[in-house]
PDB file of C-alpha atoms in Angstrom:
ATOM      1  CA  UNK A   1     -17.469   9.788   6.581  1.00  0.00           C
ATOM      2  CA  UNK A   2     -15.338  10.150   3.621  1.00  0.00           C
ATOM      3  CA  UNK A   3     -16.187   9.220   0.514  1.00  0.00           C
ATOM      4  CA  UNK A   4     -14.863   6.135  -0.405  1.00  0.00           C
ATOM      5  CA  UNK A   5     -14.762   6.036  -4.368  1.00  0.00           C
ATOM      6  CA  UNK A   6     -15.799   3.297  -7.267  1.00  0.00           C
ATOM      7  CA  UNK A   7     -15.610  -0.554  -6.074  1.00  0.00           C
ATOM      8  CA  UNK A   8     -13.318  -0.822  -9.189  1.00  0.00           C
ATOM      9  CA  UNK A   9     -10.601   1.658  -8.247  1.00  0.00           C
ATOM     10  CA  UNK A  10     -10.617  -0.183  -4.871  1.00  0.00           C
ATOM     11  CA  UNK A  11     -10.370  -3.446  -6.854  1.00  0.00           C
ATOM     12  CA  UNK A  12      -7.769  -2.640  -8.708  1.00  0.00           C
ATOM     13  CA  UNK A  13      -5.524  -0.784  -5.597  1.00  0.00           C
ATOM     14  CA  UNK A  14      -5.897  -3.988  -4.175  1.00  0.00           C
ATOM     15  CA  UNK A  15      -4.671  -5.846  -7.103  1.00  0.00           C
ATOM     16  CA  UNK A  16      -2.227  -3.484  -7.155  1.00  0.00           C
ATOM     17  CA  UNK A  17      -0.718  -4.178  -3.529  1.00  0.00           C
ATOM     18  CA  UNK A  18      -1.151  -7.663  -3.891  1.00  0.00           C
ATOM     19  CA  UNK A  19       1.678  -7.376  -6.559  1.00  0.00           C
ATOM     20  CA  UNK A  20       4.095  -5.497  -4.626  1.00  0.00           C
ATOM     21  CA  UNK A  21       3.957  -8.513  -2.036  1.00  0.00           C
ATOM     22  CA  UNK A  22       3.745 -11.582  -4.368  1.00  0.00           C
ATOM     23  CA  UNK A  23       6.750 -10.439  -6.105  1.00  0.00           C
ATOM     24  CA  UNK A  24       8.589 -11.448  -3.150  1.00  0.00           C
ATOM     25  CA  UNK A  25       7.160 -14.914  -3.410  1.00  0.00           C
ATOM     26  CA  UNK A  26       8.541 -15.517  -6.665  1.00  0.00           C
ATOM     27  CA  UNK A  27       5.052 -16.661  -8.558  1.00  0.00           C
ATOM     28  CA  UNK A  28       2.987 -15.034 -10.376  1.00  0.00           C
ATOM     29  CA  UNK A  29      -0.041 -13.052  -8.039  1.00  0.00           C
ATOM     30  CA  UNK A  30      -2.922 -14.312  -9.961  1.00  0.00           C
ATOM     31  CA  UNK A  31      -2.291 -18.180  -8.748  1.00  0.00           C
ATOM     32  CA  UNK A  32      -2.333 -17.028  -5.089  1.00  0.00           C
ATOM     33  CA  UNK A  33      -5.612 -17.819  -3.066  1.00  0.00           C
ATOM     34  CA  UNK A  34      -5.771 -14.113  -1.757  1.00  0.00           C
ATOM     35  CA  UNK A  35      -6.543 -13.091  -5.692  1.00  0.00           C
ATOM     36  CA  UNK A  36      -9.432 -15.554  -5.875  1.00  0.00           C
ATOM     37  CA  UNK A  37     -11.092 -14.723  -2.581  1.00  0.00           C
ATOM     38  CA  UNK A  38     -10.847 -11.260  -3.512  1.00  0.00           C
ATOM     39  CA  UNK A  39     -12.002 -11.296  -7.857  1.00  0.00           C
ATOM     40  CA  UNK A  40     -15.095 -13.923  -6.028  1.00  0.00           C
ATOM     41  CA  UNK A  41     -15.782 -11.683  -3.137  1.00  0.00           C
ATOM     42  CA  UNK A  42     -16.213  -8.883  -5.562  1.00  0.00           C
ATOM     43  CA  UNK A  43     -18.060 -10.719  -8.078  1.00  0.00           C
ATOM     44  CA  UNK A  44     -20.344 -12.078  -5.780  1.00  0.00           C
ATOM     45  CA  UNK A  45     -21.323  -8.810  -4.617  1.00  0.00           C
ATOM     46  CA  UNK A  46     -21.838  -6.772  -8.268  1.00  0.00           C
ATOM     47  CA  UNK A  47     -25.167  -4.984  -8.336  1.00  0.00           C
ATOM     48  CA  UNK A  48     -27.951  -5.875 -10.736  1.00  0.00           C
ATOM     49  CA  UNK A  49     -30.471  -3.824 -12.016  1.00  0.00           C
ATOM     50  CA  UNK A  50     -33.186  -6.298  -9.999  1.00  0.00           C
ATOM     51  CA  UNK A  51     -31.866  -5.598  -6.479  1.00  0.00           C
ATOM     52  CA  UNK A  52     -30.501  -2.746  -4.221  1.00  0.00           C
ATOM     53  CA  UNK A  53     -27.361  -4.716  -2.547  1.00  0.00           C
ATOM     54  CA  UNK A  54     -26.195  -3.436   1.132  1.00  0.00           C
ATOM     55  CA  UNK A  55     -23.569  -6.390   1.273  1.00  0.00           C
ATOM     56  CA  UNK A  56     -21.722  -4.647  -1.711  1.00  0.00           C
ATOM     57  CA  UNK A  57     -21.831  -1.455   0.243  1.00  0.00           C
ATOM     58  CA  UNK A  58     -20.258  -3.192   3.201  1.00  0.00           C
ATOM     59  CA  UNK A  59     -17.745  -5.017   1.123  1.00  0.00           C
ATOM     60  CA  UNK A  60     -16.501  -2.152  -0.477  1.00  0.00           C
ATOM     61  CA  UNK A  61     -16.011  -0.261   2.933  1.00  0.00           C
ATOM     62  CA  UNK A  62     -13.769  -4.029   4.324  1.00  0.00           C
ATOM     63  CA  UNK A  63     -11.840  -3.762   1.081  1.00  0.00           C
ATOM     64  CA  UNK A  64     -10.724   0.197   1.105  1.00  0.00           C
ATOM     65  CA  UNK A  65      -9.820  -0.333   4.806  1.00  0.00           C
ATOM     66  CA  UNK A  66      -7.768  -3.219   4.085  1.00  0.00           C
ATOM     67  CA  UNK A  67      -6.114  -1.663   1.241  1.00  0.00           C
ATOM     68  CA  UNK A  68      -4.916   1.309   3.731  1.00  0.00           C
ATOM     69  CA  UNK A  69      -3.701  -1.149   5.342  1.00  0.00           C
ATOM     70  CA  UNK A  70      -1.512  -2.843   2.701  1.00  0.00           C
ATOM     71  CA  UNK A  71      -0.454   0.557   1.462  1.00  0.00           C
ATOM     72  CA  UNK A  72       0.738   1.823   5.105  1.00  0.00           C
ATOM     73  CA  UNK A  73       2.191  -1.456   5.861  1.00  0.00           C
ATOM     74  CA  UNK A  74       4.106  -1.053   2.151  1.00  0.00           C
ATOM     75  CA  UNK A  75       4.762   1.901   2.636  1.00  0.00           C
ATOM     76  CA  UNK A  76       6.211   1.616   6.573  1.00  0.00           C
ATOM     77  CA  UNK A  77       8.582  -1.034   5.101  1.00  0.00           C
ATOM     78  CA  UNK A  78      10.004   1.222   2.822  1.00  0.00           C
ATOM     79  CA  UNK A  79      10.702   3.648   5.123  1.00  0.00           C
ATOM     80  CA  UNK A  80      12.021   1.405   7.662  1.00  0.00           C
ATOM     81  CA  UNK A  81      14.491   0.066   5.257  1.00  0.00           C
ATOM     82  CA  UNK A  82      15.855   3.413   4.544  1.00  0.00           C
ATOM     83  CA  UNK A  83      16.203   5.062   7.943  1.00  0.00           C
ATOM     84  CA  UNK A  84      16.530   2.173  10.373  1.00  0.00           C
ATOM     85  CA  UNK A  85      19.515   0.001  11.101  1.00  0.00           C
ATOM     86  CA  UNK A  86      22.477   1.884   9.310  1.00  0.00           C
ATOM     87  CA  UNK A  87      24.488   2.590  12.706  1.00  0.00           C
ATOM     88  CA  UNK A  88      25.783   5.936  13.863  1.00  0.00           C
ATOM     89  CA  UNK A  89      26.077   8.273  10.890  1.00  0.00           C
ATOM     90  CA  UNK A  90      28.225  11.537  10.778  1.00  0.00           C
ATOM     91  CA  UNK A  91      27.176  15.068  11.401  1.00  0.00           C
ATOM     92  CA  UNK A  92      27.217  15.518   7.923  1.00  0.00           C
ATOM     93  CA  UNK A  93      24.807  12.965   6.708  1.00  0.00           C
ATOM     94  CA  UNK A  94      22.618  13.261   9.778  1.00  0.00           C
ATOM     95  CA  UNK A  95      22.017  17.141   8.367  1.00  0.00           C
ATOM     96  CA  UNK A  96      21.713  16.264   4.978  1.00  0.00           C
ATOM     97  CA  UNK A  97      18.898  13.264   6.192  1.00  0.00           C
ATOM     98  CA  UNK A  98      16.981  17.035   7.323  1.00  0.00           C
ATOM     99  CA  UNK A  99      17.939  19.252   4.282  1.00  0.00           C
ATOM    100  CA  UNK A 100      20.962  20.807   5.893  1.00  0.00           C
ATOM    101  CA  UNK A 101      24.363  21.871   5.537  1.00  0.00           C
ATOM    102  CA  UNK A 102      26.800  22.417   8.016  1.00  0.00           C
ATOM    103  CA  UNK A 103      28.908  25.853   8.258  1.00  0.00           C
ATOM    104  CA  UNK A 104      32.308  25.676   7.383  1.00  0.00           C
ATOM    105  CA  UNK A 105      34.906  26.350   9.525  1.00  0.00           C
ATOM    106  CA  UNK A 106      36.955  29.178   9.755  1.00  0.00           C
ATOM    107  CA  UNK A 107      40.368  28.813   8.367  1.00  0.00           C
ATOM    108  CA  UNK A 108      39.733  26.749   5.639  1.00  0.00           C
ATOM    109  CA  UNK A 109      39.359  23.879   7.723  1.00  0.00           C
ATOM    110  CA  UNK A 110      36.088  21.568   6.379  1.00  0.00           C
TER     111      UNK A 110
END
């Protein structure tokens, strides 16, 4: 199994997605119930010095796998919005969508 990094960095990618989709909601992300469940989820699972904590372990694992989830859903949007739905495109754009150029035509023509 990969390793999966510090809680924090996964903390913060998560705070970091849940931006990108409360921007769409027009308030700000830290007054949405999602923050609080995840800031008290965290903090209810920090490690002290008196105890060796497996839930922590397991936490952290639930919240990387549901940040690659946010990310690929993010990021499947994106794309989705940029090559899906524009109708039937010319030659021309369909080889620059691919990196390439059409020969020109003999005669001058194109």
């Amino acid at each position: 199994m990969a390793a999966l990094g510090s809680p924090l960095r996964t903390l913060r990618g998560l705070l970091r997605e849940l931006r990108h989709t409360s921007g769409w909601a027009g308030r700000p992300y830290r007054d949405t119930p999602a923050y609080r469940h995840i800031i008290a989820a965290f903090r209810s699972n920090q490690v002290t010095s008196e105890k060796l904590c497996r839930a922590q372990q397991e936490l952290h694992f639930q919240a990387a796998t549901y940040l690659c989830l946010l990310r690929s859903v993010r990021e499947h949007a994106a794309l989705h919005q940029e090559y899906h739905g524009k109708g039937e495109r010319s030659p021309e754009e369909v080889a620059g969508l691919v990196g390439f150029r059409l020969p020109q035509q003999p005669g001058g023509k194109g």
